[in-house]
XYZ file of C-alpha atoms in Angstrom:
360
model
C 0.922 11.326 7.892
C -2.655 11.120 5.300
C -5.118 13.276 7.174
C -7.295 13.000 4.396
C -7.449 11.187 0.307
C -9.580 11.059 -2.312
C -9.214 9.001 -5.486
C -11.424 9.470 -8.609
C -11.494 6.528 -11.841
C -9.856 4.178 -10.752
C -10.847 0.814 -10.318
C -14.077 0.609 -8.827
C -14.008 4.157 -7.229
C -15.658 6.943 -9.478
C -14.565 9.151 -6.273
C -14.256 8.035 -2.563
C -13.244 10.777 0.056
C -11.304 9.694 3.360
C -11.454 12.196 6.330
C -10.141 12.106 9.220
C -7.298 9.490 9.035
C -5.153 8.105 12.448
C -1.845 6.417 12.819
C -3.944 3.424 12.287
C -6.633 2.761 10.044
C -8.621 -0.347 9.634
C -10.752 -0.616 6.120
C -13.927 -2.677 6.061
C -16.828 -3.126 3.958
C -18.451 -6.327 1.743
C -16.546 -7.796 -0.801
C -16.263 -6.176 -3.844
C -16.391 -2.549 -2.496
C -13.056 -1.774 -2.995
C -10.915 -2.429 0.225
C -7.910 -3.280 -1.616
C -8.541 -0.935 -4.021
C -7.724 1.801 -1.750
C -5.149 0.635 -0.640
C -2.944 -0.129 -4.487
C -4.234 3.858 -4.974
C -2.668 4.798 -1.395
C 0.329 2.723 -2.457
C 0.294 4.328 -6.341
C 0.438 8.307 -4.089
C 2.747 7.232 -1.706
C 5.424 6.510 -4.797
C 4.043 10.511 -6.217
C 6.388 10.528 -9.670
C 6.623 6.857 -10.620
C 3.933 5.537 -12.533
C 5.562 2.178 -13.149
C 4.039 1.406 -9.208
C 0.699 0.935 -11.612
C 2.021 -2.250 -12.841
C 2.969 -3.655 -8.836
C -0.524 -2.894 -8.024
C -1.327 -5.747 -10.557
C 1.049 -7.933 -9.448
C -0.200 -8.067 -6.019
C -3.430 -9.400 -7.550
C -0.764 -11.983 -9.917
C -1.672 -9.417 -13.254
C 1.624 -9.361 -14.868
C 0.254 -9.676 -18.460
C -0.011 -7.488 -21.578
C 0.025 -8.289 -25.215
C 1.147 -7.222 -28.438
C -0.397 -8.340 -31.751
C 0.322 -6.937 -35.478
C 2.641 -4.634 -33.949
C -0.235 -2.881 -31.866
C -0.920 -3.459 -28.194
C -4.003 -5.016 -27.012
C -3.942 -5.387 -23.522
C -1.818 -3.298 -21.281
C -1.088 -3.641 -17.469
C -2.690 -0.485 -16.802
C -6.420 -1.023 -18.574
C -7.242 -2.190 -15.829
C -6.995 0.768 -13.080
C -9.664 3.040 -14.302
C -12.807 2.657 -13.421
C -14.772 0.382 -16.011
C -11.659 0.021 -18.001
C -12.217 3.339 -19.740
C -9.328 4.747 -20.247
C -10.381 7.805 -21.488
C -10.873 8.924 -18.011
C -8.076 10.234 -16.497
C -7.456 8.767 -12.592
C -6.679 11.358 -10.042
C -5.632 10.438 -6.507
C -4.615 13.346 -3.939
C -3.981 13.502 -0.642
C -3.757 15.872 2.349
C -0.862 15.713 5.640
C -0.902 17.301 9.187
C -0.006 20.376 8.039
C -2.461 20.844 5.005
C -0.243 20.495 2.162
C -1.295 18.636 -0.812
C -0.139 16.286 -3.825
C -1.912 15.737 -6.716
C -1.778 12.953 -8.806
C -3.211 12.475 -12.869
C -2.862 8.982 -14.503
C -3.898 9.869 -18.304
C -3.344 7.489 -21.412
C -1.827 9.246 -23.696
C -3.260 8.569 -27.004
C -3.814 11.226 -29.674
C -1.377 11.153 -32.585
C 0.308 14.502 -32.138
C 0.450 14.314 -28.999
C 2.576 10.469 -28.494
C 4.351 12.684 -30.990
C 5.758 15.418 -28.588
C 6.408 13.633 -26.110
C 10.127 12.527 -26.895
C 10.816 16.211 -27.509
C 9.012 16.849 -23.638
C 11.129 13.825 -21.958
C 14.745 15.268 -23.458
C 14.298 18.455 -21.862
C 17.376 19.936 -20.148
C 20.493 18.704 -21.208
C 20.723 16.527 -17.841
C 17.853 14.084 -18.915
C 18.007 13.048 -22.744
C 15.562 9.835 -23.777
C 17.534 6.386 -22.790
C 16.090 5.125 -25.813
C 14.629 6.302 -28.673
C 10.759 6.291 -28.434
C 8.411 4.005 -30.945
C 5.416 6.924 -31.193
C 4.029 4.698 -34.369
C 4.195 2.077 -31.983
C 4.122 3.124 -28.378
C 1.263 2.940 -25.448
C 2.001 5.656 -23.519
C 1.126 6.328 -19.796
C 1.100 10.045 -18.237
C 1.771 10.515 -14.599
C 1.182 13.797 -13.649
C 2.292 15.243 -10.251
C 1.357 18.606 -8.115
C 3.032 19.745 -4.855
C 3.637 22.803 -3.776
C 6.194 24.423 -5.949
C 6.586 21.278 -7.342
C 5.319 19.586 -10.288
C 6.078 17.343 -13.780
C 5.417 14.726 -15.674
C 6.600 11.372 -16.112
C 6.109 8.606 -18.629
C 5.494 4.161 -18.340
C 5.924 3.277 -22.175
C 5.480 0.589 -23.806
C 6.873 -0.305 -27.360
C 8.798 -2.927 -29.482
C 11.954 -1.201 -27.050
C 10.679 -2.885 -24.188
C 8.737 -1.531 -20.587
C 9.973 1.209 -19.242
C 9.727 4.809 -17.585
C 10.851 7.907 -18.976
C 13.010 10.064 -17.113
C 13.761 8.481 -14.613
C 11.208 9.031 -11.034
C 12.993 10.357 -8.010
C 12.624 8.840 -5.112
C 9.275 9.036 -3.323
C 8.901 11.767 -0.151
C 8.572 8.591 2.345
C 9.180 4.834 2.506
C 5.960 3.366 1.853
C 5.242 -0.551 1.794
C 2.325 -3.257 1.102
C 1.540 -6.255 2.313
C -0.956 -8.559 -0.315
C -3.119 -11.017 0.935
C -2.141 -12.867 -1.838
C 1.595 -13.360 -1.753
C 4.036 -14.171 1.543
C 7.086 -11.607 1.957
C 9.904 -13.579 0.894
C 11.521 -14.146 3.616
C 15.292 -12.668 2.329
C 13.487 -9.172 2.376
C 12.104 -9.993 6.340
C 15.947 -10.678 7.170
C 17.113 -7.322 5.472
C 14.719 -5.404 7.253
C 15.324 -7.327 10.597
C 19.002 -6.575 10.033
C 18.264 -2.916 9.145
C 16.906 -3.005 12.391
C 19.074 -4.714 14.337
C 21.905 -2.421 13.601
C 20.144 0.764 15.217
C 20.365 -1.671 18.189
C 16.316 -2.325 17.953
C 16.116 -5.933 17.631
C 13.661 -5.930 20.835
C 11.097 -4.280 18.681
C 10.477 -7.123 16.725
C 11.215 -9.319 19.715
C 8.773 -8.517 21.815
C 5.768 -8.339 19.973
C 6.507 -12.064 18.957
C 6.367 -12.939 22.079
C 2.837 -12.455 21.467
C 2.391 -15.696 19.126
C 5.664 -17.455 20.648
C 6.288 -16.697 24.889
C 9.598 -18.964 25.347
C 11.495 -17.086 22.340
C 14.281 -15.607 23.494
C 16.589 -14.058 21.329
C 16.723 -13.596 17.317
C 19.312 -14.030 14.649
C 19.728 -14.789 10.604
C 20.874 -17.711 9.368
C 21.704 -18.297 5.755
C 20.020 -22.124 5.126
C 20.752 -22.560 1.392
C 22.822 -19.056 0.573
C 19.255 -17.964 1.860
C 18.992 -15.133 4.979
C 15.732 -16.209 6.885
C 14.725 -14.792 10.701
C 15.377 -17.746 14.085
C 14.684 -18.052 17.009
C 15.546 -19.450 20.298
C 12.955 -21.057 21.624
C 14.781 -23.095 24.274
C 15.847 -26.060 22.067
C 18.773 -27.622 20.997
C 18.723 -25.231 17.555
C 17.641 -22.158 16.259
C 14.311 -22.618 14.749
C 13.202 -20.902 11.268
C 10.265 -18.095 12.107
C 7.981 -19.703 9.435
C 8.309 -23.224 11.071
C 7.190 -21.528 14.198
C 3.896 -20.663 12.414
C 2.320 -18.618 9.570
C 1.284 -16.322 12.380
C 4.585 -16.291 13.544
C 5.799 -15.432 10.258
C 3.106 -12.848 9.197
C 3.521 -10.546 12.511
C 6.909 -10.495 11.885
C 6.419 -8.603 8.602
C 3.762 -6.972 9.523
C 6.298 -5.342 12.724
C 9.831 -5.231 10.126
C 7.353 -3.194 7.916
C 6.133 -0.882 10.853
C 10.077 0.234 11.402
C 11.428 0.055 8.059
C 9.130 2.772 7.854
C 9.623 5.381 10.098
C 8.030 8.833 9.170
C 6.031 6.799 6.242
C 3.084 4.013 5.545
C 2.534 0.689 5.089
C -0.510 -1.000 3.759
C -1.707 -4.530 4.757
C -4.214 -6.275 2.974
C -6.399 -8.670 5.090
C -4.309 -7.885 8.273
C -5.430 -10.563 10.261
C -4.499 -13.736 7.646
C -2.853 -16.379 9.651
C -3.239 -14.864 12.540
C -5.759 -16.798 15.740
C -8.333 -14.494 16.867
C -6.945 -15.126 20.441
C -3.955 -12.522 20.363
C -5.662 -9.800 18.182
C -5.801 -7.817 20.683
C -1.722 -8.344 21.791
C -1.228 -7.784 18.094
C -2.702 -4.497 17.525
C -1.298 -3.504 20.754
C 2.289 -4.778 19.147
C 1.146 -2.680 15.994
C 0.055 0.488 17.994
C 3.269 0.765 19.574
C 5.595 -0.197 16.755
C 3.332 2.643 14.789
C 4.040 5.198 17.407
C 7.361 4.145 17.956
C 8.451 4.572 14.520
C 5.950 7.447 13.481
C 4.193 5.142 10.348
C 1.080 5.183 9.633
C -1.114 2.170 8.649
C -4.098 0.991 6.885
C -5.471 -1.882 6.810
C -8.322 -4.622 5.534
C -10.308 -7.358 7.320
C -12.999 -8.708 7.049
C -12.914 -10.173 10.588
C -15.797 -8.568 13.237
C -13.413 -9.835 15.562
C -10.175 -8.178 14.427
C -12.332 -4.657 14.675
C -13.166 -6.054 18.244
C -9.882 -6.398 19.074
C -8.157 -3.417 17.917
C -11.041 -1.105 19.805
C -9.774 -2.217 22.584
C -6.456 -3.056 22.095
C -6.477 1.362 21.102
C -8.772 2.011 23.975
C -6.816 0.015 27.117
C -3.797 2.099 25.206
C -4.913 5.339 26.660
C -3.978 6.701 23.264
C -7.137 6.096 21.092
C -5.277 6.860 17.412
C -6.970 4.583 15.540
C -10.180 4.732 13.464
C -12.834 2.150 11.174
C -13.569 3.576 7.871
C -16.281 1.356 6.147
C -16.787 1.509 2.462
C -20.358 1.341 1.381
C -21.628 0.790 -1.990
C -24.769 3.265 -2.337
C -26.821 3.133 -6.072
C -23.760 3.230 -8.593
C -21.135 5.142 -6.024
C -19.014 3.776 -3.386
C -18.808 6.006 -0.262
C -16.982 5.613 3.330
C -18.220 5.712 7.099
C -15.705 6.626 9.831
C -15.941 5.302 12.916
C -14.469 7.265 15.957
C -14.008 5.673 19.656
C -17.194 6.997 20.800
C -18.926 5.370 17.455
C -17.764 2.179 17.286
C -17.990 1.253 21.066
C -22.038 2.324 20.090
C -21.801 0.369 17.064
C -20.163 -2.816 19.135
C -22.244 -2.805 21.564
C -25.519 -2.650 20.167
C -24.172 -5.318 17.883
C -24.909 -2.913 14.101
C -22.923 -4.101 11.870
C -19.594 -2.397 10.869
C -17.790 -4.996 8.824
């Protein structure tokens, strides 16, 4: 679980540090202040060893294109991750956990011809890690990810050349599960069904059932059906047949995705952009109660963004009433050319809400 997080030269951030992180964290601030970018930096850091995640975060925004003209790459998916699109800089992302252990990632574009020529040899180091496809260093564009944590360090490369796109050497599995629920991309129905299946196997179906009753109190049970061959979660609400969750409404499907992500990331991280999407303000307090209970049950840390004052007030109310206030609000603010974070604990957030000061 993260206790602090720092990012430099990533997207809109020259440098940003977050301290006093809790189990559930809500990121607020004006438009274009970097709320989504912060979640993206966290997602890359959670992956630890995989530079291909820089493309994944672009896909969350609908950016999946790159160009090759006259044998040279003129646009690559990673250009936008660098502050002011300056690929001469190095992105640094650092997180510290509860035990004080740190992991530092450095992302940089390999540009010098002499350095490009050395990369194939460095990748081939060791008989068990040969290069899968020879690298065309004359036309290749290469993003290097260097990681350092405890006694472990290494490098992985995201490579574009005429042979295609690939990561060398193949990165190991991430240190813990992490999921990103984007605001603009709806969670695939089959993915939610898969996560529900895992929950059902563990005998923990009631975790989702209890949460969804916040929106649909008639719900009796959940099951997976395959209309058209695609697995979809269905619910029994007392009608003549089971009803697909999306048919019950966008809010039901959204809350299901949230709870399923949390329950499928034990000891991991869930990142949610614009968490209130599809949810009526009247159920936001109960939504936060469900999220807080699931996060505690599965020891999952949650980071989410919002523009909604109702969402902030509802979260504060839910965690106050829970008797265990493991919740923080972090407001991003632009100060001249930099972006800074202001963190609100229970006392300061209560005072801000009571005096109607701006916290969104």
